[in-house]
XYZ file of N, CA and C in Angstrom:
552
model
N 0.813 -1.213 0.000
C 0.000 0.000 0.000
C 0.849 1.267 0.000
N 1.969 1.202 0.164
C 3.029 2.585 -0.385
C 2.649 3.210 0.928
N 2.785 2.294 2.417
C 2.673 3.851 3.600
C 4.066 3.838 4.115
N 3.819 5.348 4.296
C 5.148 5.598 4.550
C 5.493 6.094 6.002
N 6.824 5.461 6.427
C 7.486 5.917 7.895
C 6.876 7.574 7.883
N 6.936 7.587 9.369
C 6.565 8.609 10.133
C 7.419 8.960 10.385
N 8.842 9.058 10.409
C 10.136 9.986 10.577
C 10.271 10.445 9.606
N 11.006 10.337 8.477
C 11.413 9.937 7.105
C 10.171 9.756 5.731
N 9.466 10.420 5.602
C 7.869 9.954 4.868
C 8.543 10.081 3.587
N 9.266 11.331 2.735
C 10.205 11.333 1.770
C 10.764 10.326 1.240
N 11.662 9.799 2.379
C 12.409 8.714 1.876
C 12.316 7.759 2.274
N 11.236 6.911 3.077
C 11.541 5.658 3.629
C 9.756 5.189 3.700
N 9.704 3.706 3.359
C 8.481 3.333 3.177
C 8.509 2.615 4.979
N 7.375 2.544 5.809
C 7.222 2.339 6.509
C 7.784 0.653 6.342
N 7.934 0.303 7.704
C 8.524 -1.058 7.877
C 7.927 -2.064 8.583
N 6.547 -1.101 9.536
C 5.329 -2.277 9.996
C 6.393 -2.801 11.592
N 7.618 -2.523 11.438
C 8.565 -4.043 12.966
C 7.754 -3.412 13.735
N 7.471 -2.094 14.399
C 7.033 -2.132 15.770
C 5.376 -2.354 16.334
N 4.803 -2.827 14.589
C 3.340 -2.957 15.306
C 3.291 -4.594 14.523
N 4.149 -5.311 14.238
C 4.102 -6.656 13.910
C 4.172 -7.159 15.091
N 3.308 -8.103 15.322
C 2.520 -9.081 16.058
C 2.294 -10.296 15.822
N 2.681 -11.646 16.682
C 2.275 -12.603 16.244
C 0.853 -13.574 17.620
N -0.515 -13.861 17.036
C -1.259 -14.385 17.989
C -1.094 -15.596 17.612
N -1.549 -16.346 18.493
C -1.658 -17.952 18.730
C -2.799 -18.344 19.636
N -3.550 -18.975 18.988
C -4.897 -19.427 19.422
C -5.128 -20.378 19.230
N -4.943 -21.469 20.862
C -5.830 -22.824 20.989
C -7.057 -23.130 20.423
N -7.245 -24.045 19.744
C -8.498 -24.282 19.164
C -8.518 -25.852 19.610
N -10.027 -26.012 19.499
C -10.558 -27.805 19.481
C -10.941 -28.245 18.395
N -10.495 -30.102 18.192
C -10.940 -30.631 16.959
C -9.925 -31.345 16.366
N -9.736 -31.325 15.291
C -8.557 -32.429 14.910
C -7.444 -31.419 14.652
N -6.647 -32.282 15.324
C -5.052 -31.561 14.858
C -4.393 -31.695 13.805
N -3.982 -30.724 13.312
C -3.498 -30.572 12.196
C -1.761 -30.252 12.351
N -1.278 -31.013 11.515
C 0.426 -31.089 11.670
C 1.123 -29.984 10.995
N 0.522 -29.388 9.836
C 0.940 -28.356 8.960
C 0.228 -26.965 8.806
N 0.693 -26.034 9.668
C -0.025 -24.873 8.914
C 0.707 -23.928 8.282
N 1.808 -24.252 7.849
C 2.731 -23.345 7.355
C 2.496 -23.135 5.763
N 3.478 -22.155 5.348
C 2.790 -21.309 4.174
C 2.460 -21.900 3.217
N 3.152 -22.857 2.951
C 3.203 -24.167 1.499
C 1.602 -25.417 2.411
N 0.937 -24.796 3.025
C -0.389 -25.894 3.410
C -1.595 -24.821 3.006
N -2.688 -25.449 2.602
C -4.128 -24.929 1.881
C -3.978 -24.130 3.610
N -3.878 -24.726 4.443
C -4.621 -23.938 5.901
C -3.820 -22.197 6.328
N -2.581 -22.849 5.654
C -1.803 -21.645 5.673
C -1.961 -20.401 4.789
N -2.032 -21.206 3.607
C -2.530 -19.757 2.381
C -4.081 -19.305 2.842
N -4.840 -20.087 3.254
C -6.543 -19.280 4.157
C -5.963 -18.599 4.871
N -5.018 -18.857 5.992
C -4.834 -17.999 7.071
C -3.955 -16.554 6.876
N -3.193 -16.951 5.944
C -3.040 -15.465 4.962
C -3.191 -14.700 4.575
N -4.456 -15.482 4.131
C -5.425 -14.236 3.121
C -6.431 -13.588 3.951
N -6.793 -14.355 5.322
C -7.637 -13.329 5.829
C -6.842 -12.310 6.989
N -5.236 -12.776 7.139
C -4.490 -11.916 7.726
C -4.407 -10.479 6.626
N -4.222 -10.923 5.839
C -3.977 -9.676 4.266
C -4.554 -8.796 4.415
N -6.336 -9.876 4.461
C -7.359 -9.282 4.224
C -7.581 -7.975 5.457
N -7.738 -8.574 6.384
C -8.055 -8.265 8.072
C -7.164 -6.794 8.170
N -5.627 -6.884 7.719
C -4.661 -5.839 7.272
C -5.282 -4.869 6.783
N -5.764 -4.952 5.438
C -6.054 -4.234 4.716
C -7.208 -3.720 5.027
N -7.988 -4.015 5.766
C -9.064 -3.477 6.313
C -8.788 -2.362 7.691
N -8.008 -2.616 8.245
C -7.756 -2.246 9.345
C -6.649 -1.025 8.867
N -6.070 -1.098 8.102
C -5.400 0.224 7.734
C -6.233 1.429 6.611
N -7.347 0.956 5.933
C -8.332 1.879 5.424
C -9.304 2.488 7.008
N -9.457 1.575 7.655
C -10.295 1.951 8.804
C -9.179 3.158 9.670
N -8.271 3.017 10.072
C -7.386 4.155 11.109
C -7.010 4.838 10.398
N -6.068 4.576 8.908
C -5.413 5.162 8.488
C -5.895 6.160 7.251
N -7.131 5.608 6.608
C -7.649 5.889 5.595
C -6.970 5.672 4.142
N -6.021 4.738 4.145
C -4.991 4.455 3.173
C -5.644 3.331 2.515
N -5.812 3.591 1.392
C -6.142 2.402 0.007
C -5.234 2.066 -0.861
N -5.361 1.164 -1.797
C -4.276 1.306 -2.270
C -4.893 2.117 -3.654
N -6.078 2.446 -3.997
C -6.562 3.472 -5.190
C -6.456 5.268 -4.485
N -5.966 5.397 -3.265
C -5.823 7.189 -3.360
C -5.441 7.241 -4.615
N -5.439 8.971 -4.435
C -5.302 9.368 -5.774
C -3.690 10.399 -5.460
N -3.381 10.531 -6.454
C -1.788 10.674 -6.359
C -1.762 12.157 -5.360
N -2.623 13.056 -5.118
C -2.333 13.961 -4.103
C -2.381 13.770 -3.143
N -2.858 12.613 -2.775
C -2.979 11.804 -1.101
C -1.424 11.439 -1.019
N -1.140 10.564 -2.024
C 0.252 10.161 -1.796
C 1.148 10.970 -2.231
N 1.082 12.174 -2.439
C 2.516 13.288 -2.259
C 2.243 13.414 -1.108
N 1.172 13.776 -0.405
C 0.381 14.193 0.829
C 1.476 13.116 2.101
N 1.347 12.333 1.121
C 1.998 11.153 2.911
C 3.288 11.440 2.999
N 4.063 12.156 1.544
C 5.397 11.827 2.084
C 5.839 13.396 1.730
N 4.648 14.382 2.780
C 4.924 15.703 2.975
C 5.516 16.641 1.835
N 5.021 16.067 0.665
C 5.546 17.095 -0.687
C 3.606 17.578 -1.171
N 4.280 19.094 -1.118
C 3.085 19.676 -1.757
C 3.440 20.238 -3.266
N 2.187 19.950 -3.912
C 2.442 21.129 -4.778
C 2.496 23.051 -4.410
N 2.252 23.329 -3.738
C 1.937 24.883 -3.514
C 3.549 24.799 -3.053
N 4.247 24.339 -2.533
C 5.711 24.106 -1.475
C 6.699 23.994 -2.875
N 6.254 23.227 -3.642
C 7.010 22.950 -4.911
C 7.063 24.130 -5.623
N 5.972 24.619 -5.808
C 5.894 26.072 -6.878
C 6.212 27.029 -6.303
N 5.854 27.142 -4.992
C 6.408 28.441 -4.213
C 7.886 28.471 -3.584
N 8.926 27.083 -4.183
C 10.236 26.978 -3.498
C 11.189 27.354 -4.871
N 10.592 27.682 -6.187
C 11.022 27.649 -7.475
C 11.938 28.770 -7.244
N 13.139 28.954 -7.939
C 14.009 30.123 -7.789
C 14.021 30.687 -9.093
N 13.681 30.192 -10.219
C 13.582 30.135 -11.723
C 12.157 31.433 -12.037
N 13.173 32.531 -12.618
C 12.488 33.454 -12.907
C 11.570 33.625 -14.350
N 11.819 32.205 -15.090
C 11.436 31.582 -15.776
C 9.729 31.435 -15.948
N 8.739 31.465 -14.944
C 7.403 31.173 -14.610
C 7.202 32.831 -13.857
N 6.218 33.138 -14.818
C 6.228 35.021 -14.694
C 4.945 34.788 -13.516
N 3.796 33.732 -13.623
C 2.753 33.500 -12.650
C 2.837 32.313 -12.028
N 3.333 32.461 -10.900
C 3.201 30.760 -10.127
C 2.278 30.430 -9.516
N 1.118 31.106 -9.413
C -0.497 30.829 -9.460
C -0.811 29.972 -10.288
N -1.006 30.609 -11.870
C -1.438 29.237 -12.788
C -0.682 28.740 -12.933
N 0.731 28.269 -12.544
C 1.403 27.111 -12.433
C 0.829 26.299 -11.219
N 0.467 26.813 -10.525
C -0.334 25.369 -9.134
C -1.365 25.069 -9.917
N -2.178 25.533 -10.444
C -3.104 25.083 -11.220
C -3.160 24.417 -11.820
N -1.839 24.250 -12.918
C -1.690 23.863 -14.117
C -1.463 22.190 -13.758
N -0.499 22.264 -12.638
C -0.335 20.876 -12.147
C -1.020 20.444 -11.548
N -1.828 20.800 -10.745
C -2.959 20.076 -10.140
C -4.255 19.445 -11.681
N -3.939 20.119 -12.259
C -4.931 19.714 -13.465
C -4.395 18.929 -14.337
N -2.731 19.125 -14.713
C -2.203 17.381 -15.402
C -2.135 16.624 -14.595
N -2.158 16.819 -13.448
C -2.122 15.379 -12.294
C -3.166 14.417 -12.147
N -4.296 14.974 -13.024
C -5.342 14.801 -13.163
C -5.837 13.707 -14.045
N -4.920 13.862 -14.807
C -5.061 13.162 -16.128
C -3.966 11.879 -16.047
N -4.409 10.971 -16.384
C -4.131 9.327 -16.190
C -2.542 9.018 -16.088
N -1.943 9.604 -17.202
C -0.804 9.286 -18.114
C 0.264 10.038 -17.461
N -0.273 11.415 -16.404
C 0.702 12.276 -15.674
C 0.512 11.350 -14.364
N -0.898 11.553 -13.552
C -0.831 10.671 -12.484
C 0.199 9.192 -12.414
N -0.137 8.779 -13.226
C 0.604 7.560 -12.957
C 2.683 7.302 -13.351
N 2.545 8.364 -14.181
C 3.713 8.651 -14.040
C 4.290 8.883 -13.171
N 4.107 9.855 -12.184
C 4.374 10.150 -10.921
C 4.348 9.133 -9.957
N 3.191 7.867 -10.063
C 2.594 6.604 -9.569
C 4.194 6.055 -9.496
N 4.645 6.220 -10.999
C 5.583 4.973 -10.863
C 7.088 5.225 -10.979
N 7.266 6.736 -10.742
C 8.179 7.509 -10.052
C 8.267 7.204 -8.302
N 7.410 7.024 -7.964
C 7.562 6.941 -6.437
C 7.609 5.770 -5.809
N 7.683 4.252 -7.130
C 7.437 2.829 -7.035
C 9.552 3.274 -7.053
N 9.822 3.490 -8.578
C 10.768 3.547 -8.565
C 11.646 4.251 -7.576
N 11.516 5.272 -6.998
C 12.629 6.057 -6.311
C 12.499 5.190 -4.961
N 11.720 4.085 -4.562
C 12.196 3.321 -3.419
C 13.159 2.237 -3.899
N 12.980 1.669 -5.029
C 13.703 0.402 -5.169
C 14.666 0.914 -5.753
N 15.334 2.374 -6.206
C 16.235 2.897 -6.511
C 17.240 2.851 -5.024
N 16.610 3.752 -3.932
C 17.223 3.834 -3.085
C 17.843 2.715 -2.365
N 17.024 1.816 -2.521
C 17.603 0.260 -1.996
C 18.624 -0.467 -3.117
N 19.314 -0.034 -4.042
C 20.150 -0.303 -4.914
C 19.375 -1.859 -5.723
N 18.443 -1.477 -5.913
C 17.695 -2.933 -6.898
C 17.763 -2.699 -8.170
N 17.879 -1.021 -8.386
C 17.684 -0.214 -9.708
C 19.677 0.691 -9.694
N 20.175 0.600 -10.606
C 21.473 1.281 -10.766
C 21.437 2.576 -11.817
N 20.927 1.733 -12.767
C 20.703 3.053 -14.398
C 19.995 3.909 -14.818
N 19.433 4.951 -14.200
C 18.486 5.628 -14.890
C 19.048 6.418 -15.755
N 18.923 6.306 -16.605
C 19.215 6.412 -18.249
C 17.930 6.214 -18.550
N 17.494 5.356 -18.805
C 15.970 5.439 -19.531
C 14.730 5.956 -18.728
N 14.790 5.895 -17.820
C 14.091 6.895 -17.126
C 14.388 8.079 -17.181
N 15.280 8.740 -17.498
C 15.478 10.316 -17.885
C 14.852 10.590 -19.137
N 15.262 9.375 -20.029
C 14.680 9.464 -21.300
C 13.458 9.455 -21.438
N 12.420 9.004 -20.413
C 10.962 8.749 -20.082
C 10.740 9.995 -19.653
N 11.536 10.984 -18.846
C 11.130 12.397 -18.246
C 10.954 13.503 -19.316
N 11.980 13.180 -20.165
C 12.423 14.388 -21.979
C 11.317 14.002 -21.864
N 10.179 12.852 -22.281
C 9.369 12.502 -23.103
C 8.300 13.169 -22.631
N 8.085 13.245 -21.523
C 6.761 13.542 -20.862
C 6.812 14.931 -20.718
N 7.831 15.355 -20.028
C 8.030 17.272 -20.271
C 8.066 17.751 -21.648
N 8.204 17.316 -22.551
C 8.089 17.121 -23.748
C 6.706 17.059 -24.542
N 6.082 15.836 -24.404
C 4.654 15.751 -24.632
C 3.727 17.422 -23.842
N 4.198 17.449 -22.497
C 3.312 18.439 -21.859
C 3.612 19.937 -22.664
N 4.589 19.925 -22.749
C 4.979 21.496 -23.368
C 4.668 21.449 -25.002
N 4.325 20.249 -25.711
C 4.204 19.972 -27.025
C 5.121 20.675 -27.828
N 6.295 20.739 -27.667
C 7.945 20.777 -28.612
C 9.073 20.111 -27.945
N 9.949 20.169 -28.573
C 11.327 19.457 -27.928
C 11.746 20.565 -26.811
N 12.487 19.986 -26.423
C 12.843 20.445 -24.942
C 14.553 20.545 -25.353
N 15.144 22.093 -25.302
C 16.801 21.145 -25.582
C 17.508 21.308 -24.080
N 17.389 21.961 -23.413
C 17.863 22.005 -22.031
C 16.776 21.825 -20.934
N 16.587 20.714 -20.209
C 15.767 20.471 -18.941
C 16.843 21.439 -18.001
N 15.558 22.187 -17.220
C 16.091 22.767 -15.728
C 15.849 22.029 -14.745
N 16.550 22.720 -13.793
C 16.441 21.973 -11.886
C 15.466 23.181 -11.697
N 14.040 22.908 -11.726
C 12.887 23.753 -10.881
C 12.509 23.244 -9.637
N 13.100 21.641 -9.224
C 12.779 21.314 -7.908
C 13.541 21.600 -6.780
N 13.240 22.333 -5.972
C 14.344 22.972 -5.066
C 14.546 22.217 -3.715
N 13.790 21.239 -3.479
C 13.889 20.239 -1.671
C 15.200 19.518 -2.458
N 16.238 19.961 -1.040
C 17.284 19.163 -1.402
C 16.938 18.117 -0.948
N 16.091 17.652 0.090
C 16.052 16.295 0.394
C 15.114 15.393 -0.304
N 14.427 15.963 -1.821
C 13.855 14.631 -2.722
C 14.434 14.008 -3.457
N 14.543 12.743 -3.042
C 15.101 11.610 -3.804
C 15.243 11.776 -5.377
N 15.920 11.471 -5.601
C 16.734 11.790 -7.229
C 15.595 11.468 -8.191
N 15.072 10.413 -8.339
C 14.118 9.719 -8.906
C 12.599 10.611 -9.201
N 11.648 11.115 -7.690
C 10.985 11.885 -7.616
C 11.206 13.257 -8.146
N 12.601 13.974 -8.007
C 12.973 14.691 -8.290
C 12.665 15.069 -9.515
N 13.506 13.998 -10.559
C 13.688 13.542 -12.327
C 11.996 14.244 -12.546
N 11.011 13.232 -11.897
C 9.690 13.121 -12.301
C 8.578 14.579 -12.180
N 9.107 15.266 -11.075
C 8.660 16.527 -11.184
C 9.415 17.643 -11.599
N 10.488 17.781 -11.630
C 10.885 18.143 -12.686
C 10.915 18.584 -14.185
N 10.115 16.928 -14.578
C 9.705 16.690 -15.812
C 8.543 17.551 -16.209
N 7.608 17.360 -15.334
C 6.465 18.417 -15.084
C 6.484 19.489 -15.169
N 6.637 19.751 -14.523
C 7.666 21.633 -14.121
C 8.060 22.146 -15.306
N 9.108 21.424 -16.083
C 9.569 21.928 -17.250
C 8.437 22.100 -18.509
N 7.859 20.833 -18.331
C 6.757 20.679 -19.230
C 5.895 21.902 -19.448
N 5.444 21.967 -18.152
C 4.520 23.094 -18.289
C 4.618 24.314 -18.177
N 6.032 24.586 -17.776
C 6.935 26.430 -18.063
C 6.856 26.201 -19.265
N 7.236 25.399 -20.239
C 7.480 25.944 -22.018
C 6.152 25.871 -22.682
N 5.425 25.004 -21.634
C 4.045 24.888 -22.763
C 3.174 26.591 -22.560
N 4.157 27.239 -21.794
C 3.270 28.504 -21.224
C 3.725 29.721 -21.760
N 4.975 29.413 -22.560
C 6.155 30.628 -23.338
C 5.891 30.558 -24.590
């Protein structure tokens, strides 16, 4: 479900150790020798642990796994208004309809989820699972690109939190740029 630590919300996906729990409950009837994960009794007891999970963190937490992508900048304390109003780039003459502008491609499937899978990636980046982004930069030209509808020959740094992960960074960025040229 993408929740994220309460120290660290930026950079670190929550880790669950201090509220993992294990119960054990006597029951009557025939004993059973196997309930471990590779037994039918084990994959039931799984799925309604999953289940039971997943219920119980929409209930306290209000976390689904369908929010919509401003919930989840929301968890890991990045705003848009913080983003546009941290810009040093004299480049964007109104940074009014620039909050706008992004709240309204964020809107749209192909930006949302981009961002979706910017924030899949910049965890398994940070955990060294991912080494090359190279083609993911090449995925950022494309999309700041598409948004501004011409080529792009120099991408800027409009994201100013030094502490967002390289990855997230790339991805709004991409945005940012997109929609300063689509506005010149």
């Amino acid at each position: 479900l993408d929740i994220r630590s309460s120290y660290s919300s930026v950079l670190h996906q929550a880790t669950g150790t201090g509220t993992d729990n294990i119960i054990v409950v006597q029951g009557t009837g025939i004993e059973i020798a196997n309930a471990g994960g590779h037994s039918k009794l084990g994959e039931l007891i799984a799925k309604a642990v999953y289940q039971g999970v997943r219920e119980a963190i929409c209930k306290q937490n209000k976390i689904t796994a369908s929010r919509n992508i401003f919930q989840r900048l929301m968890e890991r304390n990045i705003s848009i208004y913080g983003l546009i109003s941290g810009m040093t780039c004299e480049c964007i003459p109104k940074k009014c309809d620039l909050l706008g502008a992004v709240e309204e491609i964020l809107l749209d499937s192909r930006y949302s989820g981009f961002i979706e899978s910017a924030l899949i990636l910049s965890d398994i980046y940070k955990k060294g699972l991912v080494k090359d982004l190279s083609s993911y930069e090449q995925w950022c030209r494309l999309i700041a690109e598409d948004i501004a509808g011409k080529k792009i020959e120099q991408m800027k740094d409009l994201v100013s939190m030094d502490d967002m992960p390289i990855v997230l960074k790339m991805a709004l960025n991409a945005i940012l740029n997109g929609l300063s040229l689509s506005r010149s």
